[in-house]
Amino acid sequence: MTTTQDRVESLRDQLVAWRRHLHRNPEVGFHEHDTADYIEAELRQMPGLTVTRPTATSVLAVLKGGKPGRTLLLRADIDALPIEEENTFEFRSQRPGAMHACGHDGHTAILLGVARLLSENPEEVPGEVRMIFQHAEEIGPGGAEELVMETGLMDGVDVVTGLHLNSQLPAGLVVVKPGAFMAAPDTVHITVKGKGGHGAHPEQTVDPIAVGAQVVTNLQHVVSRHVAALDALVVSITYFQSGTTHNVIPDTAVLMGTVRTFDPELRQRAPELIERVVKGVTEAHGAGYDFRYELGYRPLINTDWVAAQLKEIALETVGEEHYQDAQPTMGGEDFSAYLEKAPGAYFNVGSGSDEADSRWPHHHPRFTIDEESLVTGARMLHAAALRLTTPE
Ligand SMILES: [Zn+2]
Ligand SMILES: [Zn+2]
């Protein structure tokens, strides 16, 4: 066992204690006041860190290393979700209507652990490590965007990394992928404008429900007939609202959906492809439409060399039997905002196990993590901090 591993091992109980405190006291995006106060107080006990609050509910700790090197940004997101927790363990949420159901309590504990380890041995750290405890990952346009655009957080940053726990992977498994890793989650809003009337006389109306149904089925042609099979595109209409009762044809139907892409060019083309279908179908039936397209987080594209280094670090730190190349996912992440400004890579650490009953999906009221993943995450991120700050 390397010294890094010994040192993380000695932090095991502390990692669990931090995580459980945070789990008990969840706060949703932009309301993480107690969370940020807690993180700040913990960081202030660690020598050698400069601790500030870039925004009201985010915390930044900066460690200047003892020798020349790169400036690295490590990121953990700290926000919870508006979910009523259904777990019954002793450290379940004490706050009605809020829950750490995505693992951000774990991310925060892991980064606190890394801050502690780095602060204990600053002379071994090259360059500079900035540790950002980021607010509001779950709420678009996301806390990352605010930090990147409105604070100097990324000024002079050479490389960035961070991790997400993943309940769908076995606890302790590390997965990394170069290139496209997570999709851009954009949103489409469509209103089909028909002409209401009596349900017995559809010929006197323009039925927005019938037209809306055509829009939904025709949109699938965008995917199957206008985009090459290997260019990943998902169009899901997830909301269809119209009508009030059984014998009245309504005036309008409101549709919403999510559009997921990896490729920036395809992402740019998608609104036009979709609107063309909406326009064609509504016109063919004498209906009108409103169309609104909202861009979500950017696609998360990992920088190849950083992903390659993380893979090497994983092979050294957790070993071949706990490493896999990652598959791309259609989920979105505001970590992509940092990657607009500097090279970097985002990776996953598995947190699912039967023993911890932690295979529930993210955002589920029973979600939890196998706390062994805290140790794996801290090992990875600590090793990454030392490696990625080391100049070529
Ligand atoms: Zn989430
Ligand atoms: Zn998350």
CSV table of C-alpha atoms and ligand atoms in Angstrom, one decimal:
chain,number,residue,atom,x,y,z
A,1,MET,CA,0.0,0.0,0.0
A,2,THR,CA,1.4,3.4,-0.9
A,3,THR,CA,1.5,6.2,1.6
A,4,THR,CA,-1.3,8.0,-0.2
A,5,GLN,CA,-3.5,5.0,0.4
A,6,ASP,CA,-2.5,4.8,4.1
A,7,ARG,CA,-3.3,8.4,4.6
A,8,VAL,CA,-6.7,8.2,2.9
A,9,GLU,CA,-7.4,5.0,5.0
A,10,SER,CA,-6.7,7.0,8.2
A,11,LEU,CA,-9.4,9.5,7.1
A,12,ARG,CA,-12.1,6.8,6.6
A,13,ASP,CA,-14.1,7.6,9.7
A,14,GLN,CA,-13.9,11.4,9.1
A,15,LEU,CA,-15.1,11.0,5.5
A,16,VAL,CA,-18.1,9.0,6.7
A,17,ALA,CA,-18.8,11.6,9.5
A,18,TRP,CA,-18.7,14.5,7.0
A,19,ARG,CA,-20.9,12.7,4.6
A,20,ARG,CA,-23.5,11.8,7.2
A,21,HIS,CA,-23.6,15.3,8.6
A,22,LEU,CA,-24.3,16.7,5.1
A,23,HIS,CA,-26.8,13.9,4.4
A,24,ARG,CA,-28.7,14.8,7.5
A,25,ASN,CA,-28.8,18.5,6.6
A,26,PRO,CA,-29.5,18.8,2.9
A,27,GLU,CA,-30.2,22.1,1.2
A,28,VAL,CA,-31.3,22.6,-2.4
A,29,GLY,CA,-29.5,24.8,-5.0
A,30,PHE,CA,-28.9,28.5,-4.1
A,31,HIS,CA,-30.0,27.8,-0.5
A,32,GLU,CA,-26.9,25.9,0.6
A,33,HIS,CA,-26.1,28.5,3.4
A,34,ASP,CA,-25.7,26.0,6.3
A,35,THR,CA,-23.9,23.6,4.0
A,36,ALA,CA,-21.4,26.3,2.9
A,37,ASP,CA,-20.9,27.5,6.5
A,38,TYR,CA,-20.2,24.0,7.5
A,39,ILE,CA,-17.7,23.4,4.7
A,40,GLU,CA,-16.0,26.7,5.4
A,41,ALA,CA,-15.7,26.0,9.1
A,42,GLU,CA,-14.1,22.6,8.4
A,43,LEU,CA,-11.7,24.0,5.8
A,44,ARG,CA,-10.6,26.8,8.2
A,45,GLN,CA,-9.4,24.1,10.6
A,46,MET,CA,-6.9,23.0,8.0
A,47,PRO,CA,-3.6,24.8,7.9
A,48,GLY,CA,-2.3,26.6,4.8
A,49,LEU,CA,-5.6,26.9,2.9
A,50,THR,CA,-6.9,30.3,1.8
A,51,VAL,CA,-10.7,30.0,2.1
A,52,THR,CA,-13.2,32.3,0.5
A,53,ARG,CA,-16.9,32.5,-0.6
A,54,PRO,CA,-17.0,33.3,-4.4
A,55,THR,CA,-20.8,33.4,-4.2
A,56,ALA,CA,-23.2,33.3,-1.2
A,57,THR,CA,-23.4,29.5,-1.1
A,58,SER,CA,-20.2,28.3,-2.7
A,59,VAL,CA,-16.8,27.9,-1.0
A,60,LEU,CA,-13.3,28.0,-2.5
A,61,ALA,CA,-10.1,26.7,-0.8
A,62,VAL,CA,-6.8,27.4,-2.4
A,63,LEU,CA,-3.6,25.6,-1.6
A,64,LYS,CA,-0.3,27.0,-3.0
A,65,GLY,CA,2.1,24.2,-3.3
A,66,GLY,CA,5.8,24.1,-2.3
A,67,LYS,CA,7.2,23.8,-5.8
A,68,PRO,CA,6.4,25.0,-9.3
A,69,GLY,CA,3.6,23.3,-11.3
A,70,ARG,CA,0.3,23.6,-12.9
A,71,THR,CA,-2.8,25.2,-11.4
A,72,LEU,CA,-5.5,22.6,-11.0
A,73,LEU,CA,-9.2,23.0,-10.2
A,74,LEU,CA,-10.9,20.2,-8.3
A,75,ARG,CA,-14.7,20.5,-8.1
A,76,ALA,CA,-17.4,19.0,-5.8
A,77,ASP,CA,-21.0,19.9,-6.1
A,78,ILE,CA,-22.8,20.5,-2.8
A,79,ASP,CA,-26.5,20.9,-3.4
A,80,ALA,CA,-29.4,18.5,-2.6
A,81,LEU,CA,-32.7,17.9,-4.3
A,82,PRO,CA,-36.4,18.8,-3.5
A,83,ILE,CA,-37.2,15.2,-2.6
A,84,GLU,CA,-38.8,13.7,0.5
A,85,GLU,CA,-36.3,11.0,1.7
A,86,GLU,CA,-37.7,7.5,2.2
A,87,ASN,CA,-34.6,6.0,3.8
A,88,THR,CA,-34.9,5.0,7.5
A,89,PHE,CA,-31.3,5.0,8.6
A,90,GLU,CA,-30.3,7.2,11.5
A,91,PHE,CA,-28.6,9.9,9.4
A,92,ARG,CA,-31.6,10.4,7.0
A,93,SER,CA,-32.6,13.9,6.1
A,94,GLN,CA,-33.8,16.1,9.0
A,95,ARG,CA,-35.2,18.6,6.6
A,96,PRO,CA,-38.6,18.0,5.1
A,97,GLY,CA,-38.7,18.2,1.3
A,98,ALA,CA,-34.9,18.1,0.8
A,99,MET,CA,-32.6,15.2,0.3
A,100,HIS,CA,-29.1,14.3,-0.9
A,101,ALA,CA,-30.4,11.9,-3.6
A,102,CYS,CA,-27.6,12.4,-6.1
A,103,GLY,CA,-24.5,11.7,-3.9
A,104,HIS,CA,-23.3,15.3,-3.7
A,105,ASP,CA,-23.0,14.8,0.1
A,106,GLY,CA,-20.3,12.2,-0.8
A,107,HIS,CA,-18.6,14.4,-3.4
A,108,THR,CA,-18.3,17.2,-0.7
A,109,ALA,CA,-16.9,14.7,1.9
A,110,ILE,CA,-14.4,13.4,-0.6
A,111,LEU,CA,-13.1,16.9,-1.5
A,112,LEU,CA,-12.9,17.9,2.2
A,113,GLY,CA,-10.8,14.8,2.6
A,114,VAL,CA,-8.5,15.8,-0.2
A,115,ALA,CA,-8.2,19.3,1.2
A,116,ARG,CA,-7.1,17.8,4.5
A,117,LEU,CA,-4.5,15.6,3.0
A,118,LEU,CA,-3.0,18.3,0.8
A,119,SER,CA,-3.0,20.8,3.6
A,120,GLU,CA,-1.0,18.4,5.8
A,121,ASN,CA,1.8,18.1,3.2
A,122,PRO,CA,1.8,21.3,1.1
A,123,GLU,CA,5.5,20.9,0.3
A,124,GLU,CA,4.8,17.8,-1.8
A,125,VAL,CA,2.2,19.6,-3.9
A,126,PRO,CA,3.4,21.3,-7.1
A,127,GLY,CA,1.7,24.4,-8.4
A,128,GLU,CA,-1.6,25.4,-7.0
A,129,VAL,CA,-4.8,23.5,-6.2
A,130,ARG,CA,-8.1,25.3,-6.1
A,131,MET,CA,-10.9,23.3,-4.5
A,132,ILE,CA,-14.3,24.6,-5.4
A,133,PHE,CA,-17.4,23.4,-3.4
A,134,GLN,CA,-20.0,24.4,-6.0
A,135,HIS,CA,-23.6,25.3,-5.4
A,136,ALA,CA,-26.7,24.5,-7.5
A,137,GLU,CA,-25.6,21.8,-9.9
A,138,GLU,CA,-29.1,20.5,-10.1
A,139,ILE,CA,-30.7,23.8,-11.2
A,140,GLY,CA,-30.1,25.1,-14.8
A,141,PRO,CA,-28.2,27.1,-15.9
A,142,GLY,CA,-26.2,25.8,-12.9
A,143,GLY,CA,-23.9,27.1,-10.3
A,144,ALA,CA,-20.8,26.3,-12.4
A,145,GLU,CA,-21.9,28.8,-15.1
A,146,GLU,CA,-22.2,31.5,-12.4
A,147,LEU,CA,-18.7,30.7,-11.0
A,148,VAL,CA,-17.1,30.6,-14.4
A,149,MET,CA,-18.8,33.8,-15.8
A,150,GLU,CA,-19.0,36.0,-12.7
A,151,THR,CA,-16.0,35.1,-10.5
A,152,GLY,CA,-12.3,34.8,-11.4
A,153,LEU,CA,-12.3,31.2,-10.5
A,154,MET,CA,-11.0,29.9,-13.8
A,155,ASP,CA,-8.4,32.6,-14.4
A,156,GLY,CA,-5.0,30.9,-14.8
A,157,VAL,CA,-6.4,27.4,-14.3
A,158,ASP,CA,-4.4,24.9,-16.4
A,159,VAL,CA,-6.5,21.7,-15.9
A,160,VAL,CA,-9.7,20.7,-14.1
A,161,THR,CA,-11.1,17.5,-12.8
A,162,GLY,CA,-13.9,16.1,-10.6
A,163,LEU,CA,-16.0,13.1,-10.0
A,164,HIS,CA,-19.6,11.8,-9.7
A,165,LEU,CA,-20.5,8.8,-7.6
A,166,ASN,CA,-22.7,6.4,-9.6
A,167,SER,CA,-25.1,4.0,-8.0
A,168,GLN,CA,-25.5,2.0,-11.2
A,169,LEU,CA,-21.8,0.9,-11.0
A,170,PRO,CA,-20.4,-1.4,-8.3
A,171,ALA,CA,-18.9,0.4,-5.3
A,172,GLY,CA,-15.2,1.1,-5.8
A,173,LEU,CA,-15.2,0.8,-9.6
A,174,VAL,CA,-13.6,3.8,-11.3
A,175,VAL,CA,-14.6,4.6,-14.9
A,176,VAL,CA,-13.0,7.2,-17.2
A,177,LYS,CA,-13.6,8.0,-20.9
A,178,PRO,CA,-11.8,10.4,-23.3
A,179,GLY,CA,-14.0,12.6,-25.5
A,180,ALA,CA,-17.8,12.8,-25.3
A,181,PHE,CA,-18.9,11.6,-21.9
A,182,MET,CA,-22.2,13.3,-21.1
A,183,ALA,CA,-24.9,14.8,-23.3
A,184,ALA,CA,-26.2,18.3,-23.6
A,185,PRO,CA,-29.7,18.3,-22.0
A,186,ASP,CA,-31.7,20.8,-24.0
A,187,THR,CA,-35.5,21.5,-23.7
A,188,VAL,CA,-38.2,22.0,-26.3
A,189,HIS,CA,-41.5,23.7,-25.7
A,190,ILE,CA,-44.3,23.4,-28.3
A,191,THR,CA,-47.8,24.8,-28.3
A,192,VAL,CA,-50.1,23.5,-31.0
A,193,LYS,CA,-52.7,26.1,-31.7
A,194,GLY,CA,-55.9,24.7,-33.0
A,195,LYS,CA,-59.6,25.8,-32.9
A,196,GLY,CA,-61.8,24.4,-30.2
A,197,GLY,CA,-65.4,23.3,-30.5
A,198,HIS,CA,-67.9,20.6,-29.7
A,199,GLY,CA,-66.6,17.1,-29.5
A,200,ALA,CA,-69.4,15.9,-31.7
A,201,HIS,CA,-68.4,18.2,-34.6
A,202,PRO,CA,-64.6,17.9,-35.1
A,203,GLU,CA,-65.2,19.0,-38.7
A,204,GLN,CA,-65.8,22.5,-37.4
A,205,THR,CA,-62.6,22.5,-35.3
A,206,VAL,CA,-58.9,22.2,-35.7
A,207,ASP,CA,-58.2,19.5,-33.1
A,208,PRO,CA,-54.9,20.3,-31.4
A,209,ILE,CA,-54.8,16.9,-29.7
A,210,ALA,CA,-54.9,15.0,-33.0
A,211,VAL,CA,-52.3,17.4,-34.5
A,212,GLY,CA,-50.1,17.2,-31.4
A,213,ALA,CA,-50.2,13.4,-31.5
A,214,GLN,CA,-48.9,13.6,-35.1
A,215,VAL,CA,-46.2,16.0,-34.0
A,216,VAL,CA,-45.0,13.5,-31.4
A,217,THR,CA,-44.9,10.6,-33.8
A,218,ASN,CA,-43.3,12.6,-36.6
A,219,LEU,CA,-40.6,13.9,-34.3
A,220,GLN,CA,-39.3,10.4,-34.1
A,221,HIS,CA,-38.5,10.7,-37.8
A,222,VAL,CA,-36.0,13.4,-37.0
A,223,VAL,CA,-34.1,10.8,-35.0
A,224,SER,CA,-34.5,7.9,-37.4
A,225,ARG,CA,-34.4,9.6,-40.8
A,226,HIS,CA,-32.5,12.8,-40.6
A,227,VAL,CA,-29.6,11.9,-38.3
A,228,ALA,CA,-27.0,9.3,-38.9
A,229,ALA,CA,-27.4,6.3,-36.7
A,230,LEU,CA,-24.0,6.8,-35.0
A,231,ASP,CA,-24.7,10.5,-34.2
A,232,ALA,CA,-26.4,10.2,-30.8
A,233,LEU,CA,-29.6,12.1,-30.6
A,234,VAL,CA,-32.5,11.6,-28.2
A,235,VAL,CA,-35.8,13.4,-28.6
A,236,SER,CA,-38.3,12.5,-25.9
A,237,ILE,CA,-41.6,14.3,-25.7
A,238,THR,CA,-42.3,13.9,-21.9
A,239,TYR,CA,-45.2,16.3,-21.4
A,240,PHE,CA,-48.5,16.5,-23.4
A,241,GLN,CA,-51.2,18.6,-21.8
A,242,SER,CA,-54.6,19.5,-23.4
A,243,GLY,CA,-58.3,19.6,-22.8
A,244,THR,CA,-60.6,19.9,-19.9
A,245,THR,CA,-63.4,17.3,-20.4
A,246,HIS,CA,-64.8,14.6,-22.6
A,247,ASN,CA,-67.0,16.5,-25.1
A,248,VAL,CA,-65.0,19.7,-25.8
A,249,ILE,CA,-62.2,19.9,-28.3
A,250,PRO,CA,-59.7,22.4,-26.8
A,251,ASP,CA,-58.0,25.2,-28.5
A,252,THR,CA,-54.4,24.3,-27.7
A,253,ALA,CA,-52.1,21.4,-26.8
A,254,VAL,CA,-48.9,22.1,-24.9
A,255,LEU,CA,-45.9,19.7,-25.4
A,256,MET,CA,-42.5,19.6,-23.8
A,257,GLY,CA,-39.6,17.4,-24.2
A,258,THR,CA,-35.9,16.8,-23.8
A,259,VAL,CA,-33.3,16.8,-26.6
A,260,ARG,CA,-30.0,15.2,-25.9
A,261,THR,CA,-26.9,15.4,-28.1
A,262,PHE,CA,-23.1,15.1,-27.8
A,263,ASP,CA,-22.0,16.6,-31.0
A,264,PRO,CA,-22.0,20.4,-30.9
A,265,GLU,CA,-22.8,20.7,-34.6
A,266,LEU,CA,-25.8,18.3,-34.3
A,267,ARG,CA,-26.8,20.2,-31.2
A,268,GLN,CA,-26.9,23.4,-33.3
A,269,ARG,CA,-28.9,21.7,-36.0
A,270,ALA,CA,-31.5,20.0,-33.7
A,271,PRO,CA,-33.8,23.0,-33.1
A,272,GLU,CA,-34.2,23.6,-36.8
A,273,LEU,CA,-34.8,19.9,-37.6
A,274,ILE,CA,-37.5,19.8,-34.9
A,275,GLU,CA,-39.2,23.0,-35.7
A,276,ARG,CA,-39.4,22.0,-39.4
A,277,VAL,CA,-41.5,18.9,-38.3
A,278,VAL,CA,-43.7,21.0,-36.1
A,279,LYS,CA,-44.3,23.6,-38.8
A,280,GLY,CA,-45.0,21.0,-41.5
A,281,VAL,CA,-47.4,18.9,-39.4
A,282,THR,CA,-49.3,21.8,-38.0
A,283,GLU,CA,-49.6,23.5,-41.4
A,284,ALA,CA,-50.8,20.4,-43.0
A,285,HIS,CA,-53.7,20.3,-40.6
A,286,GLY,CA,-54.5,24.0,-40.6
A,287,ALA,CA,-53.1,24.6,-37.1
A,288,GLY,CA,-50.6,27.1,-35.8
A,289,TYR,CA,-47.8,26.7,-33.3
A,290,ASP,CA,-45.4,28.4,-30.9
A,291,PHE,CA,-41.9,27.0,-30.6
A,292,ARG,CA,-39.4,27.7,-27.9
A,293,TYR,CA,-36.0,26.0,-27.5
A,294,GLU,CA,-33.9,26.2,-24.4
A,295,LEU,CA,-30.3,25.3,-24.3
A,296,GLY,CA,-29.2,23.4,-21.1
A,297,TYR,CA,-25.7,22.5,-20.0
A,298,ARG,CA,-23.1,22.0,-22.8
A,299,PRO,CA,-22.2,18.5,-23.7
A,300,LEU,CA,-19.4,17.2,-21.4
A,301,ILE,CA,-16.4,16.4,-23.6
A,302,ASN,CA,-13.3,15.1,-21.7
A,303,THR,CA,-9.9,16.2,-22.9
A,304,ASP,CA,-8.0,13.1,-24.1
A,305,TRP,CA,-4.7,13.7,-22.3
A,306,VAL,CA,-6.4,14.4,-19.0
A,307,ALA,CA,-8.6,11.3,-19.3
A,308,ALA,CA,-5.5,9.2,-20.2
A,309,GLN,CA,-3.8,10.4,-17.0
A,310,LEU,CA,-6.8,9.7,-14.9
A,311,LYS,CA,-6.9,6.2,-16.3
A,312,GLU,CA,-3.3,5.7,-15.4
A,313,ILE,CA,-3.9,7.0,-11.9
A,314,ALA,CA,-6.9,4.7,-11.5
A,315,LEU,CA,-4.8,1.7,-12.6
A,316,GLU,CA,-2.2,2.6,-10.0
A,317,THR,CA,-4.6,3.6,-7.3
A,318,VAL,CA,-7.4,1.1,-7.5
A,319,GLY,CA,-5.9,-1.5,-9.8
A,320,GLU,CA,-7.1,-3.1,-13.0
A,321,GLU,CA,-9.8,-5.1,-11.3
A,322,HIS,CA,-11.5,-1.9,-10.2
A,323,TYR,CA,-11.2,0.0,-13.4
A,324,GLN,CA,-13.3,0.1,-16.6
A,325,ASP,CA,-13.4,2.4,-19.6
A,326,ALA,CA,-16.6,4.5,-19.2
A,327,GLN,CA,-19.6,4.4,-21.5
A,328,PRO,CA,-21.0,7.7,-22.7
A,329,THR,CA,-24.3,8.7,-20.9
A,330,MET,CA,-27.3,10.8,-22.1
A,331,GLY,CA,-27.4,12.6,-18.7
A,332,GLY,CA,-26.1,16.2,-18.4
A,333,GLU,CA,-23.7,17.9,-16.0
A,334,ASP,CA,-22.7,21.6,-15.5
A,335,PHE,CA,-19.1,20.5,-15.0
A,336,SER,CA,-19.1,21.1,-18.8
A,337,ALA,CA,-18.9,24.8,-18.0
A,338,TYR,CA,-15.4,24.5,-16.6
A,339,LEU,CA,-14.3,22.5,-19.6
A,340,GLU,CA,-15.1,25.5,-21.8
A,341,LYS,CA,-12.2,27.4,-20.1
A,342,ALA,CA,-9.6,24.7,-19.5
A,343,PRO,CA,-8.7,21.2,-20.5
A,344,GLY,CA,-9.9,18.5,-18.0
A,345,ALA,CA,-11.9,15.3,-17.5
A,346,TYR,CA,-14.8,14.2,-15.3
A,347,PHE,CA,-15.0,10.6,-14.1
A,348,ASN,CA,-17.3,8.3,-12.1
A,349,VAL,CA,-16.8,6.2,-9.0
A,350,GLY,CA,-19.3,3.4,-8.5
A,351,SER,CA,-21.3,3.5,-5.2
A,352,GLY,CA,-23.8,0.7,-5.7
A,353,SER,CA,-23.8,-2.5,-3.6
A,354,ASP,CA,-26.3,-4.9,-2.1
A,355,GLU,CA,-24.8,-4.7,1.4
A,356,ALA,CA,-25.4,-0.9,1.5
A,357,ASP,CA,-28.7,-1.2,-0.4
A,358,SER,CA,-27.3,1.5,-2.6
A,359,ARG,CA,-28.3,0.5,-6.1
A,360,TRP,CA,-31.4,2.8,-6.2
A,361,PRO,CA,-31.2,5.2,-9.1
A,362,HIS,CA,-30.0,8.8,-8.6
A,363,HIS,CA,-32.9,11.2,-7.6
A,364,HIS,CA,-34.9,8.3,-6.1
A,365,PRO,CA,-36.2,8.8,-2.5
A,366,ARG,CA,-34.3,5.7,-1.4
A,367,PHE,CA,-31.0,6.7,-3.0
A,368,THR,CA,-27.9,6.2,-0.9
A,369,ILE,CA,-24.2,5.3,-1.4
A,370,ASP,CA,-21.9,2.6,-0.2
A,371,GLU,CA,-19.6,4.7,1.9
A,372,GLU,CA,-16.6,2.6,0.7
A,373,SER,CA,-16.9,4.7,-2.4
A,374,LEU,CA,-15.8,7.8,-0.3
A,375,VAL,CA,-12.4,6.1,0.2
A,376,THR,CA,-12.0,5.2,-3.4
A,377,GLY,CA,-13.1,8.8,-4.5
A,378,ALA,CA,-10.6,10.4,-2.1
A,379,ARG,CA,-7.8,8.2,-3.2
A,380,MET,CA,-8.4,9.0,-6.8
A,381,LEU,CA,-8.8,12.7,-6.3
A,382,HIS,CA,-5.8,13.0,-4.0
A,383,ALA,CA,-3.6,11.1,-6.5
A,384,ALA,CA,-5.0,13.2,-9.3
A,385,ALA,CA,-4.2,16.4,-7.4
A,386,LEU,CA,-0.5,15.4,-7.1
A,387,ARG,CA,-0.2,14.1,-10.7
A,388,LEU,CA,-2.1,16.8,-12.6
A,389,THR,CA,-0.2,19.6,-11.0
A,390,THR,CA,3.1,18.1,-11.9
A,391,PRO,CA,4.5,19.9,-15.0
A,392,GLU,CA,5.4,17.8,-18.0
B,1,ZN,ZN,-28.5,14.8,-9.8
B,2,ZN,ZN,-25.4,14.8,-9.4
